[in-house]
Coordinates of C-alpha atoms and ligand atoms in Angstrom, one line a residue:
M12 CA -37.4 20.8 -24.3
R13 CA -36.8 19.8 -20.8
T14 CA -34.8 16.8 -21.9
A15 CA -32.6 19.0 -24.2
K16 CA -31.9 21.4 -21.4
L17 CA -31.0 18.5 -19.0
S18 CA -28.6 16.9 -21.5
L19 CA -26.9 20.3 -22.1
L20 CA -26.5 20.5 -18.3
A21 CA -25.0 17.0 -18.3
V22 CA -22.5 17.9 -21.0
A23 CA -21.5 21.1 -19.1
L24 CA -21.0 19.0 -16.0
I25 CA -18.9 16.5 -17.8
L26 CA -16.7 19.2 -19.4
S27 CA -16.2 21.0 -16.1
T28 CA -15.1 17.7 -14.3
A29 CA -12.7 16.9 -17.1
A30 CA -11.1 20.3 -17.0
R31 CA -10.5 19.9 -13.2
A32 CA -8.0 17.1 -13.7
D33 CA -5.3 19.7 -13.6
R34 CA -6.3 20.8 -10.0
L35 CA -5.4 18.6 -7.1
P36 CA -5.4 21.0 -4.1
L37 CA -4.7 19.7 -0.6
P38 CA -8.0 18.7 1.1
A39 CA -9.1 21.4 3.6
D40 CA -9.2 18.9 6.5
A41 CA -5.6 17.9 6.1
P42 CA -4.0 17.7 9.6
P43 CA -0.9 20.0 10.0
S44 CA 1.2 16.8 10.4
F45 CA 0.4 15.8 6.8
K46 CA 2.6 18.6 5.2
A47 CA 5.1 18.4 8.1
E48 CA 5.6 14.6 8.0
C49 CA 4.7 13.6 4.4
G50 CA 6.0 16.7 2.7
S51 CA 9.5 16.8 4.2
C52 CA 11.2 14.4 1.7
H53 CA 8.9 14.9 -1.3
L54 CA 5.6 16.7 -2.3
P55 CA 2.8 15.8 0.1
Y56 CA 1.1 13.7 -2.6
P57 CA -2.6 14.3 -3.3
P58 CA -4.6 11.5 -1.4
A59 CA -6.9 11.1 -4.5
L60 CA -4.0 9.6 -6.5
L61 CA -4.2 6.2 -4.7
T62 CA -7.0 3.9 -3.5
A63 CA -7.8 3.3 0.2
P64 CA -6.2 -0.2 0.3
D65 CA -3.1 1.2 -1.2
W66 CA -2.8 4.0 1.4
K67 CA -3.3 1.4 4.1
R68 CA -0.4 -0.6 2.7
V69 CA 1.8 2.5 2.5
M70 CA 1.0 3.5 6.1
A71 CA 1.5 -0.1 7.4
R72 CA 5.1 -0.2 6.3
L73 CA 6.6 3.3 7.0
D74 CA 9.8 1.7 8.4
K75 CA 10.4 0.2 4.9
H76 CA 9.3 3.2 2.8
Y77 CA 10.8 2.8 -0.7
G78 CA 14.3 2.4 0.7
D79 CA 13.8 5.0 3.4
N80 CA 12.6 5.0 7.0
A81 CA 9.5 7.3 7.4
S82 CA 8.3 5.9 10.8
L83 CA 5.9 7.9 12.9
D84 CA 4.4 7.6 16.4
E85 CA 1.2 5.6 16.4
K86 CA -1.1 8.5 17.0
T87 CA 0.2 10.6 14.1
R88 CA 0.4 7.5 11.8
R89 CA -3.3 6.7 12.5
E90 CA -4.4 10.3 12.0
L91 CA -2.6 10.5 8.7
E92 CA -3.9 7.1 7.5
D93 CA -7.5 8.1 8.3
F94 CA -7.0 11.4 6.4
L95 CA -5.5 9.6 3.3
V96 CA -8.2 6.9 3.3
R97 CA -11.0 9.5 3.6
H98 CA -9.8 11.2 0.4
A99 CA -8.6 8.1 -1.5
S100 CA -10.0 7.3 -4.9
A101 CA -12.5 4.5 -5.5
R102 CA -11.5 4.2 -9.2
S103 CA -9.6 1.1 -10.2
R104 CA -7.4 3.1 -12.6
M105 CA -5.9 4.8 -9.5
A106 CA -4.7 1.5 -8.0
G107 CA -1.0 1.7 -7.4
E108 CA 1.6 -1.0 -8.1
G109 CA 4.5 -2.4 -6.1
D110 CA 5.2 -3.0 -2.4
P111 CA 4.6 -0.4 -1.0
P112 CA 2.4 0.7 -4.0
R113 CA 3.5 3.6 -6.2
L114 CA 1.0 6.1 -7.5
T115 CA 3.4 6.7 -10.4
A116 CA 2.6 3.1 -11.6
S117 CA -1.2 3.5 -11.7
A118 CA -3.0 3.1 -15.1
W119 CA -4.2 6.7 -14.6
F120 CA -0.6 8.1 -14.1
R121 CA 0.7 6.2 -17.1
R122 CA -2.1 7.5 -19.3
E123 CA -1.7 11.1 -18.2
H124 CA 2.0 10.9 -18.8
R125 CA 2.1 8.9 -22.1
Q126 CA 3.7 11.8 -23.9
V127 CA 6.8 11.8 -21.6
P128 CA 9.6 9.9 -23.3
Q129 CA 11.0 7.1 -21.1
A130 CA 14.5 8.6 -21.0
L131 CA 13.2 11.9 -19.6
W132 CA 12.1 10.2 -16.3
R133 CA 15.8 9.6 -15.5
D134 CA 17.0 13.0 -16.8
A135 CA 19.2 14.8 -14.3
R136 CA 16.6 17.5 -13.9
V137 CA 13.9 15.0 -13.0
K138 CA 15.6 11.9 -11.4
S139 CA 12.3 10.1 -10.7
A140 CA 8.7 10.1 -11.7
S141 CA 7.8 10.8 -8.0
N142 CA 9.6 14.1 -8.2
C143 CA 6.4 15.9 -9.4
T144 CA 7.8 19.4 -8.9
A145 CA 10.6 18.9 -11.4
C146 CA 8.0 19.2 -14.1
H147 CA 5.0 20.7 -12.5
S148 CA 6.3 24.1 -11.3
R149 CA 3.1 24.8 -9.2
A150 CA 2.5 21.3 -7.8
E151 CA 3.0 22.6 -4.3
Q152 CA -0.1 24.8 -4.9
G153 CA -2.1 21.9 -6.3
S154 CA -1.9 23.0 -9.9
Y155 CA -0.9 20.8 -12.8
R156 CA -1.7 22.8 -15.8
G157 CA 0.1 22.0 -19.1
R158 CA 1.5 25.6 -19.4
E159 CA 3.2 25.3 -16.0
I160 CA 5.4 22.4 -17.1
A161 CA 9.0 23.4 -16.3
L162 CA 10.8 21.4 -19.0
P163 CA 10.6 23.3 -22.3
E164 CA 10.6 20.1 -24.4
L165 CA 7.4 18.9 -22.7
R166 CA 5.3 22.0 -23.2
D167 CA 2.5 21.8 -25.7
Ligands
HEC22 C1 12.4 10.3 5.2 C2 11.9 10.7 3.9 C3 10.4 10.4 3.6 C4 9.3 10.7 4.4 C5 9.3 11.4 5.7 C6 8.2 10.3 3.6 N1 8.6 9.7 2.4 FE1 7.4 9.0 1.0 N2 9.0 8.5 -0.2 C7 10.3 8.7 0.2 C8 11.2 8.2 -0.8 C9 12.7 8.2 -0.8 C10 10.4 7.7 -1.9 C11 10.8 7.1 -3.2 C12 11.1 8.2 -4.2 C13 11.5 7.7 -5.5 O1 11.5 6.6 -5.8 O2 11.9 8.6 -6.3 C14 9.0 7.9 -1.4 C15 7.9 7.6 -2.1 C16 6.6 7.7 -1.7 C17 5.4 7.3 -2.5 C18 5.4 6.6 -3.8 C19 5.6 7.7 -4.9 C20 5.7 7.0 -6.3 O3 6.7 6.8 -6.9 O4 4.6 6.7 -6.8 C21 4.3 7.5 -1.7 C22 2.9 7.2 -2.1 C23 4.8 8.2 -0.5 N3 6.1 8.3 -0.5 C24 3.9 8.6 0.5 C25 4.4 9.1 1.7 C26 3.5 9.5 2.9 C27 2.0 9.3 2.9 C28 4.4 10.0 3.9 C29 3.9 10.4 5.2 C30 3.3 9.4 6.1 C31 5.7 9.9 3.3 N4 5.7 9.4 2.1 C32 6.8 10.4 4.0 C33 10.8 9.3 1.4 C34 9.9 9.8 2.4
HEC23 C1 9.0 14.4 -16.4 C2 8.0 15.4 -16.1 C3 6.9 15.1 -15.2 C4 6.9 14.5 -13.9 C5 8.1 14.2 -13.1 C6 5.5 14.4 -13.5 N1 4.7 14.9 -14.5 FE1 2.7 15.1 -14.4 N2 2.6 15.6 -16.4 C7 3.7 15.9 -17.2 C8 3.3 16.2 -18.5 C9 4.1 16.6 -19.7 C10 1.8 16.2 -18.5 C11 0.9 16.5 -19.6 C12 0.6 18.0 -19.4 C13 -0.4 18.5 -20.4 O1 -0.1 18.7 -21.6 O2 -1.5 18.8 -19.9 C14 1.5 15.8 -17.1 C15 0.2 15.7 -16.7 C16 -0.2 15.5 -15.3 C17 -1.6 15.7 -14.8 C18 -2.8 16.0 -15.6 C19 -3.0 17.5 -15.9 C20 -4.2 17.8 -16.7 O3 -4.1 18.8 -17.5 O4 -5.2 17.2 -16.6 C21 -1.5 15.5 -13.5 C22 -2.7 15.6 -12.5 C23 -0.1 15.2 -13.1 N3 0.6 15.3 -14.3 C24 0.3 14.9 -11.9 C25 1.6 14.5 -11.6 C26 2.1 14.1 -10.3 C27 1.2 14.0 -9.0 C28 3.4 13.8 -10.4 C29 4.3 13.3 -9.3 C30 3.9 12.1 -8.6 C31 3.8 14.1 -11.8 N4 2.7 14.5 -12.5 C32 5.1 14.0 -12.3 C33 5.0 15.8 -16.8 C34 5.5 15.3 -15.6

């Protein structure tokens, strides 16, 4: 009896964690500089989408930031690196690729986006996989639900 109840609880827990993959809210302890500095050119990316070593590599080369210069004063840089590392993922499928690493190249990202046709990543409405808000209309609010997808051809 006890075991049956416990395994039901385990199943419920697994289901609720799986359902939460569409919610990536900004962690409550985000310094104000995170949105201001890392959200001025693109979405302030959820820290859980890269590993700690990846974030350290991103933050070590802000002067050579994917073809841009995103340099910060050392105090702010350190504060943001600490925040990103604190909320980084420990899962190997969240490891980025490239130099600096891209979260859009992780095994997790590719798997979640396997239904997106290659050509659509370069569509004029999207331009780049890093442009989350082109498809996820509520990404700024941390919501990535299927029914919020902006491109009609991608909706379920
Ligand atoms: C001056 C503009 C600018 C600022 C400020 C900026 N970025 Fe970027 N970032 C870019 C550009 C440009 C790209 C590449 C976008 C593309 O390839 O479509 C990028 C890409 C990224 C990527 C890789 C996205 C992918 O394709 O997987 C990460 C991670 C990232 N930025 C993190 C940050 C963090 C953290 C900060 C704050 C410390 C920051 N950025 C501040 C311009 C900026
Ligand atoms: C070309 C459009 C497009 C772009 C750009 C895009 N996505 Fe997605 N994303 C999708 C589609 C389509 C799905 C699958 C939606 C579904 O059916 O649940 C998805 C799924 C997801 C999921 C899983 C949602 C769930 O229900 O579990 C997350 C999280 C996510 N994307 C985050 C991102 C992030 C972060 C970025 C930017 C770095 C991004 N996406 C860029 C189209 C896109």
